[in-house]
Each structure stands twice: as structure tokens, then as C-alpha cells.
Amino acid sequence: MIQADLHIHTKYSLDSSINPKSLVDQLYSHGSIRVIAITDHNTVEGYRKVRELAAPYPDILVIPGIEIGTPLGDLIVLGADQAPPKLRDVNEVISFAKEKDGVVIVPHPYREYGLGSSAKHYAVDAIETLNGSTPLHMNKLAENLAKEMGLPSVAGSDAHNVDQLWTVCNEIQASLDIDEILKAIRRGLVRPFPTGKSIHF
Ligand SMILES: [Zn+2]
């Protein structure tokens, strides 16, 4: 069993101030979260930097990811260590994820840049029902969407600054291994929960 934050932006997302070095330091010293996914907007440069800095520490794990903007809303692909070609729609992102054996998550479906209920038309793998940077009533709608679609629910802090880190978390029935974690998410062996750290919007 591991604990993971599956949605973090580094400064390589132009709207985030999180420095890869301080992120790795904070993860290393965190009491329970050992795994993070870096999900910068349309780039994996931040992931590469964080992975490099985390490499000396065998008991923390960095999952490659990317948050991709489409005309309908954002999608997160976990397991992708490359950005897809530009000009993409939801189905193109899903095909890209399949090629990479990645997991497609619909982040904050009812917030700005969310897919909303149109997510129902697409073969995504999971719904982010607990986004640390989204008001509770919108997360509640996302929970209903996951239930309706029969999909696993996941959490992500969506941190864009260090104060927003570690507000929410996932308990995943897997060991410290990327493939195992991605498989467990697809199979719904994941439980999102708020950590109790107060949420800053
Ligand atoms: Zn995000």
C-alpha cells in the first residue's frame, strides 16, 4: 500500500511556482506520501527534472504525467514521459495514452477547463473526484460522475505553489512501482482522501 499525490505542477507549468528541488525535498521529508505524479501543462520537462533530482532516493517515486489541454477541457495522462504532438482533441489524447500504456484521468471535471459531463462520451480510465484546488461542491459533482460512469475515483492536490502541496492524497494497493500503480488505478484499487491539511484556493 502506498500513498500518492497524482496531480502536481512544477514551475515548468507557466502558472506554477513550485521548484523541482523544493518539491523533492518536501516529498523526501513527508511522513506518509512517497509517490507523486508530475502533471505539468503540456510539457514533461518538469517531470524530467524532478525525476533526476529524486533518483538518489530509492524510497520515493515520481510518476511521469502531463495535463493536456483540449478544446473540451483538460485531461491528465499518467505514464507518459513525452508530450503528444500539438493540436489534439480528446480522442487523440486517449490514443496517445494507449500507445504509452498510460492512464487517462479527467481532472476537475466541473471546474474551469474541466470536461464536465461530456466525459461520459469518452473511454477514460478514472475521474479526479477530489481536487485540492477545487471547491467541495464541484468535487461532489465529480464523485457523482465517477459513480455514473462506473470509473475509479482519484485525488490530486493540483498544487501550483508549495502551500497547496499534500492537501489530498490517494491510498493505492500497489508497491513502489509505476506499472503496478497504474494497473491498480485502472482496476480501482485506489482510495482518494483529504489529508486534513487546509486547502488554499
Ligand atoms: Zn492541473
mmCIF file with all atom_site columns, C-alpha atoms and ligand atoms in Angstrom:
data_model
loop_
_atom_site.group_PDB
_atom_site.id
_atom_site.type_symbol
_atom_site.label_atom_id
_atom_site.label_alt_id
_atom_site.label_comp_id
_atom_site.label_asym_id
_atom_site.label_entity_id
_atom_site.label_seq_id
_atom_site.pdbx_PDB_ins_code
_atom_site.Cartn_x
_atom_site.Cartn_y
_atom_site.Cartn_z
_atom_site.occupancy
_atom_site.B_iso_or_equiv
_atom_site.pdbx_formal_charge
_atom_site.auth_seq_id
_atom_site.auth_comp_id
_atom_site.auth_asym_id
_atom_site.auth_atom_id
_atom_site.pdbx_PDB_model_num
ATOM   1   C  CA . MET A 1 1   ? 0.000   0.000  0.000   1.00 0.00 ? 1   MET A CA 1
ATOM   2   C  CA . ILE A 1 2   ? 1.370   3.390  -0.945  1.00 0.00 ? 2   ILE A CA 1
ATOM   3   C  CA . GLN A 1 3   ? 0.159   6.994  -0.666  1.00 0.00 ? 3   GLN A CA 1
ATOM   4   C  CA . ALA A 1 4   ? 0.375   9.234  -3.709  1.00 0.00 ? 4   ALA A CA 1
ATOM   5   C  CA . ASP A 1 5   ? -0.479  12.723 -4.905  1.00 0.00 ? 5   ASP A CA 1
ATOM   6   C  CA . LEU A 1 6   ? -1.338  12.302 -8.584  1.00 0.00 ? 6   LEU A CA 1
ATOM   7   C  CA . HIS A 1 7   ? -1.578  15.937 -9.735  1.00 0.00 ? 7   HIS A CA 1
ATOM   8   C  CA . ILE A 1 8   ? 1.283   18.389 -9.169  1.00 0.00 ? 8   ILE A CA 1
ATOM   9   C  CA . HIS A 1 9   ? 2.562   21.289 -11.269 1.00 0.00 ? 9   HIS A CA 1
ATOM   10  C  CA . THR A 1 10  ? 6.171   22.455 -11.244 1.00 0.00 ? 10  THR A CA 1
ATOM   11  C  CA . LYS A 1 11  ? 7.403   25.833 -12.464 1.00 0.00 ? 11  LYS A CA 1
ATOM   12  C  CA . TYR A 1 12  ? 7.662   24.265 -15.930 1.00 0.00 ? 12  TYR A CA 1
ATOM   13  C  CA . SER A 1 13  ? 3.903   24.843 -15.991 1.00 0.00 ? 13  SER A CA 1
ATOM   14  C  CA . LEU A 1 14  ? 3.985   28.572 -16.533 1.00 0.00 ? 14  LEU A CA 1
ATOM   15  C  CA . ASP A 1 15  ? 1.269   29.131 -13.906 1.00 0.00 ? 15  ASP A CA 1
ATOM   16  C  CA . SER A 1 16  ? 3.121   27.289 -11.095 1.00 0.00 ? 16  SER A CA 1
ATOM   17  C  CA . SER A 1 17  ? 5.900   28.459 -8.789  1.00 0.00 ? 17  SER A CA 1
ATOM   18  C  CA . ILE A 1 18  ? 6.951   25.042 -7.458  1.00 0.00 ? 18  ILE A CA 1
ATOM   19  C  CA . ASN A 1 19  ? 10.651  24.481 -7.742  1.00 0.00 ? 19  ASN A CA 1
ATOM   20  C  CA . PRO A 1 20  ? 11.625  20.843 -8.542  1.00 0.00 ? 20  PRO A CA 1
ATOM   21  C  CA . LYS A 1 21  ? 14.314  20.862 -5.848  1.00 0.00 ? 21  LYS A CA 1
ATOM   22  C  CA . SER A 1 22  ? 11.981  22.005 -3.058  1.00 0.00 ? 22  SER A CA 1
ATOM   23  C  CA . LEU A 1 23  ? 9.335   19.540 -4.264  1.00 0.00 ? 23  LEU A CA 1
ATOM   24  C  CA . VAL A 1 24  ? 11.764  16.616 -3.959  1.00 0.00 ? 24  VAL A CA 1
ATOM   25  C  CA . ASP A 1 25  ? 12.937  17.870 -0.535  1.00 0.00 ? 25  ASP A CA 1
ATOM   26  C  CA . GLN A 1 26  ? 9.327   18.121 0.669   1.00 0.00 ? 26  GLN A CA 1
ATOM   27  C  CA . LEU A 1 27  ? 8.424   14.685 -0.680  1.00 0.00 ? 27  LEU A CA 1
ATOM   28  C  CA . TYR A 1 28  ? 11.517  13.128 0.857   1.00 0.00 ? 28  TYR A CA 1
ATOM   29  C  CA . SER A 1 29  ? 10.676  14.535 4.278   1.00 0.00 ? 29  SER A CA 1
ATOM   30  C  CA . HIS A 1 30  ? 6.917   13.830 4.083   1.00 0.00 ? 30  HIS A CA 1
ATOM   31  C  CA . GLY A 1 31  ? 5.756   11.334 6.702   1.00 0.00 ? 31  GLY A CA 1
ATOM   32  C  CA . SER A 1 32  ? 3.455   9.202  4.556   1.00 0.00 ? 32  SER A CA 1
ATOM   33  C  CA . ILE A 1 33  ? 3.292   10.269 0.889   1.00 0.00 ? 33  ILE A CA 1
ATOM   34  C  CA . ARG A 1 34  ? 6.079   8.524  -1.029  1.00 0.00 ? 34  ARG A CA 1
ATOM   35  C  CA . VAL A 1 35  ? 4.780   8.919  -4.580  1.00 0.00 ? 35  VAL A CA 1
ATOM   36  C  CA . ILE A 1 36  ? 3.941   11.915 -6.763  1.00 0.00 ? 36  ILE A CA 1
ATOM   37  C  CA . ALA A 1 37  ? 2.875   12.350 -10.350 1.00 0.00 ? 37  ALA A CA 1
ATOM   38  C  CA . ILE A 1 38  ? 4.172   15.434 -12.129 1.00 0.00 ? 38  ILE A CA 1
ATOM   39  C  CA . THR A 1 39  ? 1.397   16.718 -14.380 1.00 0.00 ? 39  THR A CA 1
ATOM   40  C  CA . ASP A 1 40  ? 2.610   19.950 -15.918 1.00 0.00 ? 40  ASP A CA 1
ATOM   41  C  CA . HIS A 1 41  ? 0.580   21.681 -18.603 1.00 0.00 ? 41  HIS A CA 1
ATOM   42  C  CA . ASN A 1 42  ? 1.576   20.267 -21.996 1.00 0.00 ? 42  ASN A CA 1
ATOM   43  C  CA . THR A 1 43  ? 5.207   19.554 -21.043 1.00 0.00 ? 43  THR A CA 1
ATOM   44  C  CA . VAL A 1 44  ? 7.252   16.815 -19.362 1.00 0.00 ? 44  VAL A CA 1
ATOM   45  C  CA . GLU A 1 45  ? 10.321  18.967 -18.744 1.00 0.00 ? 45  GLU A CA 1
ATOM   46  C  CA . GLY A 1 46  ? 9.408   19.430 -15.070 1.00 0.00 ? 46  GLY A CA 1
ATOM   47  C  CA . TYR A 1 47  ? 8.926   15.670 -14.682 1.00 0.00 ? 47  TYR A CA 1
ATOM   48  C  CA . ARG A 1 48  ? 12.382  15.006 -16.106 1.00 0.00 ? 48  ARG A CA 1
ATOM   49  C  CA . LYS A 1 49  ? 13.954  17.489 -13.726 1.00 0.00 ? 49  LYS A CA 1
ATOM   50  C  CA . VAL A 1 50  ? 12.119  16.097 -10.676 1.00 0.00 ? 50  VAL A CA 1
ATOM   51  C  CA . ARG A 1 51  ? 12.978  12.506 -11.643 1.00 0.00 ? 51  ARG A CA 1
ATOM   52  C  CA . GLU A 1 52  ? 16.645  13.413 -11.930 1.00 0.00 ? 52  GLU A CA 1
ATOM   53  C  CA . LEU A 1 53  ? 16.632  15.097 -8.507  1.00 0.00 ? 53  LEU A CA 1
ATOM   54  C  CA . ALA A 1 54  ? 14.707  12.200 -6.910  1.00 0.00 ? 54  ALA A CA 1
ATOM   55  C  CA . ALA A 1 55  ? 16.942  9.486  -8.422  1.00 0.00 ? 55  ALA A CA 1
ATOM   56  C  CA . PRO A 1 56  ? 19.301  9.231  -5.407  1.00 0.00 ? 56  PRO A CA 1
ATOM   57  C  CA . TYR A 1 57  ? 16.361  8.376  -3.086  1.00 0.00 ? 57  TYR A CA 1
ATOM   58  C  CA . PRO A 1 58  ? 15.084  4.814  -3.607  1.00 0.00 ? 58  PRO A CA 1
ATOM   59  C  CA . ASP A 1 59  ? 12.109  5.166  -1.266  1.00 0.00 ? 59  ASP A CA 1
ATOM   60  C  CA . ILE A 1 60  ? 10.337  7.910  -3.225  1.00 0.00 ? 60  ILE A CA 1
ATOM   61  C  CA . LEU A 1 61  ? 8.836   7.532  -6.676  1.00 0.00 ? 61  LEU A CA 1
ATOM   62  C  CA . VAL A 1 62  ? 7.973   10.057 -9.384  1.00 0.00 ? 62  VAL A CA 1
ATOM   63  C  CA . ILE A 1 63  ? 5.345   9.050  -11.952 1.00 0.00 ? 63  ILE A CA 1
ATOM   64  C  CA . PRO A 1 64  ? 5.581   10.711 -15.360 1.00 0.00 ? 64  PRO A CA 1
ATOM   65  C  CA . GLY A 1 65  ? 2.474   12.601 -16.353 1.00 0.00 ? 65  GLY A CA 1
ATOM   66  C  CA . ILE A 1 66  ? 1.145   15.503 -18.336 1.00 0.00 ? 66  ILE A CA 1
ATOM   67  C  CA . GLU A 1 67  ? -2.010  17.637 -18.218 1.00 0.00 ? 67  GLU A CA 1
ATOM   68  C  CA . ILE A 1 68  ? -3.107  18.194 -21.783 1.00 0.00 ? 68  ILE A CA 1
ATOM   69  C  CA . GLY A 1 69  ? -5.460  20.972 -22.833 1.00 0.00 ? 69  GLY A CA 1
ATOM   70  C  CA . THR A 1 70  ? -8.117  20.082 -25.416 1.00 0.00 ? 70  THR A CA 1
ATOM   71  C  CA . PRO A 1 71  ? -10.928 22.271 -26.770 1.00 0.00 ? 71  PRO A CA 1
ATOM   72  C  CA . LEU A 1 72  ? -13.340 20.405 -24.435 1.00 0.00 ? 72  LEU A CA 1
ATOM   73  C  CA . GLY A 1 73  ? -11.199 20.581 -21.318 1.00 0.00 ? 73  GLY A CA 1
ATOM   74  C  CA . ASP A 1 74  ? -8.089  19.179 -19.666 1.00 0.00 ? 74  ASP A CA 1
ATOM   75  C  CA . LEU A 1 75  ? -7.028  15.540 -19.494 1.00 0.00 ? 75  LEU A CA 1
ATOM   76  C  CA . ILE A 1 76  ? -4.221  14.023 -17.443 1.00 0.00 ? 76  ILE A CA 1
ATOM   77  C  CA . VAL A 1 77  ? -2.194  11.164 -18.866 1.00 0.00 ? 77  VAL A CA 1
ATOM   78  C  CA . LEU A 1 78  ? -0.160  9.259  -16.275 1.00 0.00 ? 78  LEU A CA 1
ATOM   79  C  CA . GLY A 1 79  ? 2.653   7.099  -17.583 1.00 0.00 ? 79  GLY A CA 1
ATOM   80  C  CA . ALA A 1 80  ? 3.555   9.406  -20.472 1.00 0.00 ? 80  ALA A CA 1
ATOM   81  C  CA . ASP A 1 81  ? 7.107   10.717 -20.377 1.00 0.00 ? 81  ASP A CA 1
ATOM   82  C  CA . GLN A 1 82  ? 6.667   12.609 -23.637 1.00 0.00 ? 82  GLN A CA 1
ATOM   83  C  CA . ALA A 1 83  ? 4.274   15.316 -24.778 1.00 0.00 ? 83  ALA A CA 1
ATOM   84  C  CA . PRO A 1 84  ? 1.895   14.448 -27.630 1.00 0.00 ? 84  PRO A CA 1
ATOM   85  C  CA . PRO A 1 85  ? 2.007   16.381 -30.897 1.00 0.00 ? 85  PRO A CA 1
ATOM   86  C  CA . LYS A 1 86  ? 0.124   19.697 -30.862 1.00 0.00 ? 86  LYS A CA 1
ATOM   87  C  CA . LEU A 1 87  ? -3.491  20.270 -31.967 1.00 0.00 ? 87  LEU A CA 1
ATOM   88  C  CA . ARG A 1 88  ? -5.231  17.417 -30.262 1.00 0.00 ? 88  ARG A CA 1
ATOM   89  C  CA . ASP A 1 89  ? -8.767  16.548 -29.291 1.00 0.00 ? 89  ASP A CA 1
ATOM   90  C  CA . VAL A 1 90  ? -9.930  14.213 -26.545 1.00 0.00 ? 90  VAL A CA 1
ATOM   91  C  CA . ASN A 1 91  ? -9.805  11.074 -28.723 1.00 0.00 ? 91  ASN A CA 1
ATOM   92  C  CA . GLU A 1 92  ? -6.286  11.914 -29.897 1.00 0.00 ? 92  GLU A CA 1
ATOM   93  C  CA . VAL A 1 93  ? -5.163  12.239 -26.291 1.00 0.00 ? 93  VAL A CA 1
ATOM   94  C  CA . ILE A 1 94  ? -6.764  8.878  -25.466 1.00 0.00 ? 94  ILE A CA 1
ATOM   95  C  CA . SER A 1 95  ? -4.980  7.211  -28.420 1.00 0.00 ? 95  SER A CA 1
ATOM   96  C  CA . PHE A 1 96  ? -1.714  8.815  -27.348 1.00 0.00 ? 96  PHE A CA 1
ATOM   97  C  CA . ALA A 1 97  ? -2.218  7.445  -23.814 1.00 0.00 ? 97  ALA A CA 1
ATOM   98  C  CA . LYS A 1 98  ? -2.965  3.949  -25.157 1.00 0.00 ? 98  LYS A CA 1
ATOM   99  C  CA . GLU A 1 99  ? 0.291   3.964  -27.138 1.00 0.00 ? 99  GLU A CA 1
ATOM   100 C  CA . LYS A 1 100 ? 2.145   4.810  -23.922 1.00 0.00 ? 100 LYS A CA 1
ATOM   101 C  CA . ASP A 1 101 ? 0.147   2.299  -21.856 1.00 0.00 ? 101 ASP A CA 1
ATOM   102 C  CA . GLY A 1 102 ? -0.883  5.315  -19.811 1.00 0.00 ? 102 GLY A CA 1
ATOM   103 C  CA . VAL A 1 103 ? -3.862  6.062  -17.601 1.00 0.00 ? 103 VAL A CA 1
ATOM   104 C  CA . VAL A 1 104 ? -6.262  8.832  -18.659 1.00 0.00 ? 104 VAL A CA 1
ATOM   105 C  CA . ILE A 1 105 ? -7.771  10.845 -15.824 1.00 0.00 ? 105 ILE A CA 1
ATOM   106 C  CA . VAL A 1 106 ? -10.386 13.581 -16.166 1.00 0.00 ? 106 VAL A CA 1
ATOM   107 C  CA . PRO A 1 107 ? -9.163  16.280 -13.762 1.00 0.00 ? 107 PRO A CA 1
ATOM   108 C  CA . HIS A 1 108 ? -11.581 18.694 -12.019 1.00 0.00 ? 108 HIS A CA 1
ATOM   109 C  CA . PRO A 1 109 ? -14.409 17.913 -14.492 1.00 0.00 ? 109 PRO A CA 1
ATOM   110 C  CA . TYR A 1 110 ? -16.720 20.656 -13.195 1.00 0.00 ? 110 TYR A CA 1
ATOM   111 C  CA . ARG A 1 111 ? -14.188 23.440 -12.760 1.00 0.00 ? 111 ARG A CA 1
ATOM   112 C  CA . GLU A 1 112 ? -12.857 25.808 -15.393 1.00 0.00 ? 112 GLU A CA 1
ATOM   113 C  CA . TYR A 1 113 ? -11.076 23.774 -18.104 1.00 0.00 ? 113 TYR A CA 1
ATOM   114 C  CA . GLY A 1 114 ? -12.977 20.691 -16.989 1.00 0.00 ? 114 GLY A CA 1
ATOM   115 C  CA . LEU A 1 115 ? -14.637 18.268 -19.396 1.00 0.00 ? 115 LEU A CA 1
ATOM   116 C  CA . GLY A 1 116 ? -17.872 18.282 -17.392 1.00 0.00 ? 116 GLY A CA 1
ATOM   117 C  CA . SER A 1 117 ? -20.447 15.639 -18.229 1.00 0.00 ? 117 SER A CA 1
ATOM   118 C  CA . SER A 1 118 ? -19.103 15.322 -21.786 1.00 0.00 ? 118 SER A CA 1
ATOM   119 C  CA . ALA A 1 119 ? -16.508 12.985 -20.214 1.00 0.00 ? 119 ALA A CA 1
ATOM   120 C  CA . LYS A 1 120 ? -19.241 10.337 -20.462 1.00 0.00 ? 120 LYS A CA 1
ATOM   121 C  CA . HIS A 1 121 ? -18.650 10.075 -24.214 1.00 0.00 ? 121 HIS A CA 1
ATOM   122 C  CA . TYR A 1 122 ? -15.007 9.082  -23.895 1.00 0.00 ? 122 TYR A CA 1
ATOM   123 C  CA . ALA A 1 123 ? -13.089 5.958  -22.888 1.00 0.00 ? 123 ALA A CA 1
ATOM   124 C  CA . VAL A 1 124 ? -11.195 7.487  -19.980 1.00 0.00 ? 124 VAL A CA 1
ATOM   125 C  CA . ASP A 1 125 ? -9.804  5.421  -17.096 1.00 0.00 ? 125 ASP A CA 1
ATOM   126 C  CA . ALA A 1 126 ? -10.601 7.463  -13.970 1.00 0.00 ? 126 ALA A CA 1
ATOM   127 C  CA . ILE A 1 127 ? -12.215 10.654 -12.690 1.00 0.00 ? 127 ILE A CA 1
ATOM   128 C  CA . GLU A 1 128 ? -10.484 13.075 -10.342 1.00 0.00 ? 128 GLU A CA 1
ATOM   129 C  CA . THR A 1 129 ? -13.173 13.397 -7.691  1.00 0.00 ? 129 THR A CA 1
ATOM   130 C  CA . LEU A 1 130 ? -11.029 15.133 -5.098  1.00 0.00 ? 130 LEU A CA 1
ATOM   131 C  CA . ASN A 1 131 ? -9.052  18.049 -6.475  1.00 0.00 ? 131 ASN A CA 1
ATOM   132 C  CA . GLY A 1 132 ? -7.285  20.022 -3.747  1.00 0.00 ? 132 GLY A CA 1
ATOM   133 C  CA . SER A 1 133 ? -7.735  23.295 -5.632  1.00 0.00 ? 133 SER A CA 1
ATOM   134 C  CA . THR A 1 134 ? -11.457 22.952 -6.359  1.00 0.00 ? 134 THR A CA 1
ATOM   135 C  CA . PRO A 1 135 ? -14.483 23.880 -4.217  1.00 0.00 ? 135 PRO A CA 1
ATOM   136 C  CA . LEU A 1 136 ? -16.207 20.958 -2.482  1.00 0.00 ? 136 LEU A CA 1
ATOM   137 C  CA . HIS A 1 137 ? -19.493 21.174 -4.386  1.00 0.00 ? 137 HIS A CA 1
ATOM   138 C  CA . MET A 1 138 ? -17.625 20.743 -7.682  1.00 0.00 ? 138 MET A CA 1
ATOM   139 C  CA . ASN A 1 139 ? -15.749 17.742 -6.307  1.00 0.00 ? 139 ASN A CA 1
ATOM   140 C  CA . LYS A 1 140 ? -19.119 16.308 -5.248  1.00 0.00 ? 140 LYS A CA 1
ATOM   141 C  CA . LEU A 1 141 ? -20.396 16.578 -8.833  1.00 0.00 ? 141 LEU A CA 1
ATOM   142 C  CA . ALA A 1 142 ? -17.227 14.794 -9.981  1.00 0.00 ? 142 ALA A CA 1
ATOM   143 C  CA . GLU A 1 143 ? -17.928 11.993 -7.489  1.00 0.00 ? 143 GLU A CA 1
ATOM   144 C  CA . ASN A 1 144 ? -21.382 11.552 -8.992  1.00 0.00 ? 144 ASN A CA 1
ATOM   145 C  CA . LEU A 1 145 ? -19.876 11.451 -12.480 1.00 0.00 ? 145 LEU A CA 1
ATOM   146 C  CA . ALA A 1 146 ? -17.412 8.704  -11.474 1.00 0.00 ? 146 ALA A CA 1
ATOM   147 C  CA . LYS A 1 147 ? -20.274 6.674  -9.985  1.00 0.00 ? 147 LYS A CA 1
ATOM   148 C  CA . GLU A 1 148 ? -22.428 7.134  -13.060 1.00 0.00 ? 148 GLU A CA 1
ATOM   149 C  CA . MET A 1 149 ? -19.578 6.093  -15.349 1.00 0.00 ? 149 MET A CA 1
ATOM   150 C  CA . GLY A 1 150 ? -18.527 3.218  -13.059 1.00 0.00 ? 150 GLY A CA 1
ATOM   151 C  CA . LEU A 1 151 ? -14.961 4.526  -13.023 1.00 0.00 ? 151 LEU A CA 1
ATOM   152 C  CA . PRO A 1 152 ? -12.325 4.705  -10.280 1.00 0.00 ? 152 PRO A CA 1
ATOM   153 C  CA . SER A 1 153 ? -12.038 7.956  -8.309  1.00 0.00 ? 153 SER A CA 1
ATOM   154 C  CA . VAL A 1 154 ? -8.678  9.585  -7.724  1.00 0.00 ? 154 VAL A CA 1
ATOM   155 C  CA . ALA A 1 155 ? -7.340  12.624 -5.868  1.00 0.00 ? 155 ALA A CA 1
ATOM   156 C  CA . GLY A 1 156 ? -4.779  15.253 -6.798  1.00 0.00 ? 156 GLY A CA 1
ATOM   157 C  CA . SER A 1 157 ? -3.712  18.399 -4.975  1.00 0.00 ? 157 SER A CA 1
ATOM   158 C  CA . ASP A 1 158 ? -3.330  20.267 -8.307  1.00 0.00 ? 158 ASP A CA 1
ATOM   159 C  CA . ALA A 1 159 ? -0.703  22.248 -6.391  1.00 0.00 ? 159 ALA A CA 1
ATOM   160 C  CA . HIS A 1 160 ? 0.700   25.306 -8.170  1.00 0.00 ? 160 HIS A CA 1
ATOM   161 C  CA . ASN A 1 161 ? 2.599   26.590 -5.128  1.00 0.00 ? 161 ASN A CA 1
ATOM   162 C  CA . VAL A 1 162 ? 4.206   24.801 -2.174  1.00 0.00 ? 162 VAL A CA 1
ATOM   163 C  CA . ASP A 1 163 ? 1.392   25.740 0.242   1.00 0.00 ? 163 ASP A CA 1
ATOM   164 C  CA . GLN A 1 164 ? -1.013  23.747 -1.932  1.00 0.00 ? 164 GLN A CA 1
ATOM   165 C  CA . LEU A 1 165 ? 1.021   20.532 -1.741  1.00 0.00 ? 165 LEU A CA 1
ATOM   166 C  CA . TRP A 1 166 ? -0.244  17.445 0.162   1.00 0.00 ? 166 TRP A CA 1
ATOM   167 C  CA . THR A 1 167 ? -3.812  18.627 0.755   1.00 0.00 ? 167 THR A CA 1
ATOM   168 C  CA . VAL A 1 168 ? -5.288  15.447 -0.690  1.00 0.00 ? 168 VAL A CA 1
ATOM   169 C  CA . CYS A 1 169 ? -3.916  12.006 -1.313  1.00 0.00 ? 169 CYS A CA 1
ATOM   170 C  CA . ASN A 1 170 ? -4.604  8.514  -2.670  1.00 0.00 ? 170 ASN A CA 1
ATOM   171 C  CA . GLU A 1 171 ? -4.118  5.211  -0.937  1.00 0.00 ? 171 GLU A CA 1
ATOM   172 C  CA . ILE A 1 172 ? -3.195  2.768  -3.701  1.00 0.00 ? 172 ILE A CA 1
ATOM   173 C  CA . GLN A 1 173 ? -2.932  -1.004 -3.335  1.00 0.00 ? 173 GLN A CA 1
ATOM   174 C  CA . ALA A 1 174 ? 0.430   -1.295 -5.024  1.00 0.00 ? 174 ALA A CA 1
ATOM   175 C  CA . SER A 1 175 ? 4.103   -1.231 -4.177  1.00 0.00 ? 175 SER A CA 1
ATOM   176 C  CA . LEU A 1 176 ? 6.586   1.461  -5.154  1.00 0.00 ? 176 LEU A CA 1
ATOM   177 C  CA . ASP A 1 177 ? 6.437   0.593  -8.848  1.00 0.00 ? 177 ASP A CA 1
ATOM   178 C  CA . ILE A 1 178 ? 4.995   2.726  -11.650 1.00 0.00 ? 178 ILE A CA 1
ATOM   179 C  CA . ASP A 1 179 ? 3.434   -0.116 -13.689 1.00 0.00 ? 179 ASP A CA 1
ATOM   180 C  CA . GLU A 1 180 ? 1.888   -1.655 -10.612 1.00 0.00 ? 180 GLU A CA 1
ATOM   181 C  CA . ILE A 1 181 ? 0.466   1.708  -9.522  1.00 0.00 ? 181 ILE A CA 1
ATOM   182 C  CA . LEU A 1 182 ? -1.028  2.438  -12.961 1.00 0.00 ? 182 LEU A CA 1
ATOM   183 C  CA . LYS A 1 183 ? -2.595  -1.036 -13.093 1.00 0.00 ? 183 LYS A CA 1
ATOM   184 C  CA . ALA A 1 184 ? -4.028  -0.601 -9.600  1.00 0.00 ? 184 ALA A CA 1
ATOM   185 C  CA . ILE A 1 185 ? -5.593  2.742  -10.577 1.00 0.00 ? 185 ILE A CA 1
ATOM   186 C  CA . ARG A 1 186 ? -7.222  1.173  -13.660 1.00 0.00 ? 186 ARG A CA 1
ATOM   187 C  CA . ARG A 1 187 ? -8.605  -1.624 -11.506 1.00 0.00 ? 187 ARG A CA 1
ATOM   188 C  CA . GLY A 1 188 ? -9.975  0.821  -8.949  1.00 0.00 ? 188 GLY A CA 1
ATOM   189 C  CA . LEU A 1 189 ? -7.606  -0.248 -6.175  1.00 0.00 ? 189 LEU A CA 1
ATOM   190 C  CA . VAL A 1 190 ? -7.329  3.379  -5.157  1.00 0.00 ? 190 VAL A CA 1
ATOM   191 C  CA . ARG A 1 191 ? -8.998  5.449  -2.465  1.00 0.00 ? 191 ARG A CA 1
ATOM   192 C  CA . PRO A 1 192 ? -8.860  9.252  -2.507  1.00 0.00 ? 192 PRO A CA 1
ATOM   193 C  CA . PHE A 1 193 ? -8.949  11.133 0.788   1.00 0.00 ? 193 PHE A CA 1
ATOM   194 C  CA . PRO A 1 194 ? -8.295  14.635 2.179   1.00 0.00 ? 194 PRO A CA 1
ATOM   195 C  CA . THR A 1 195 ? -5.159  14.704 4.366   1.00 0.00 ? 195 THR A CA 1
ATOM   196 C  CA . GLY A 1 196 ? -6.577  17.268 6.758   1.00 0.00 ? 196 GLY A CA 1
ATOM   197 C  CA . LYS A 1 197 ? -4.163  19.973 5.624   1.00 0.00 ? 197 LYS A CA 1
ATOM   198 C  CA . SER A 1 198 ? -6.268  23.050 4.938   1.00 0.00 ? 198 SER A CA 1
ATOM   199 C  CA . ILE A 1 199 ? -7.000  23.762 1.321   1.00 0.00 ? 199 ILE A CA 1
ATOM   200 C  CA . HIS A 1 200 ? -5.996  27.062 -0.265  1.00 0.00 ? 200 HIS A CA 1
ATOM   201 C  CA . PHE A 1 201 ? -7.703  28.077 -3.474  1.00 0.00 ? 201 PHE A CA 1
HETATM 202 ZN ZN . ZN  B 2 .   ? -3.607  20.830 -13.027 1.00 0.00 ? 1   ZN  B ZN 1
#
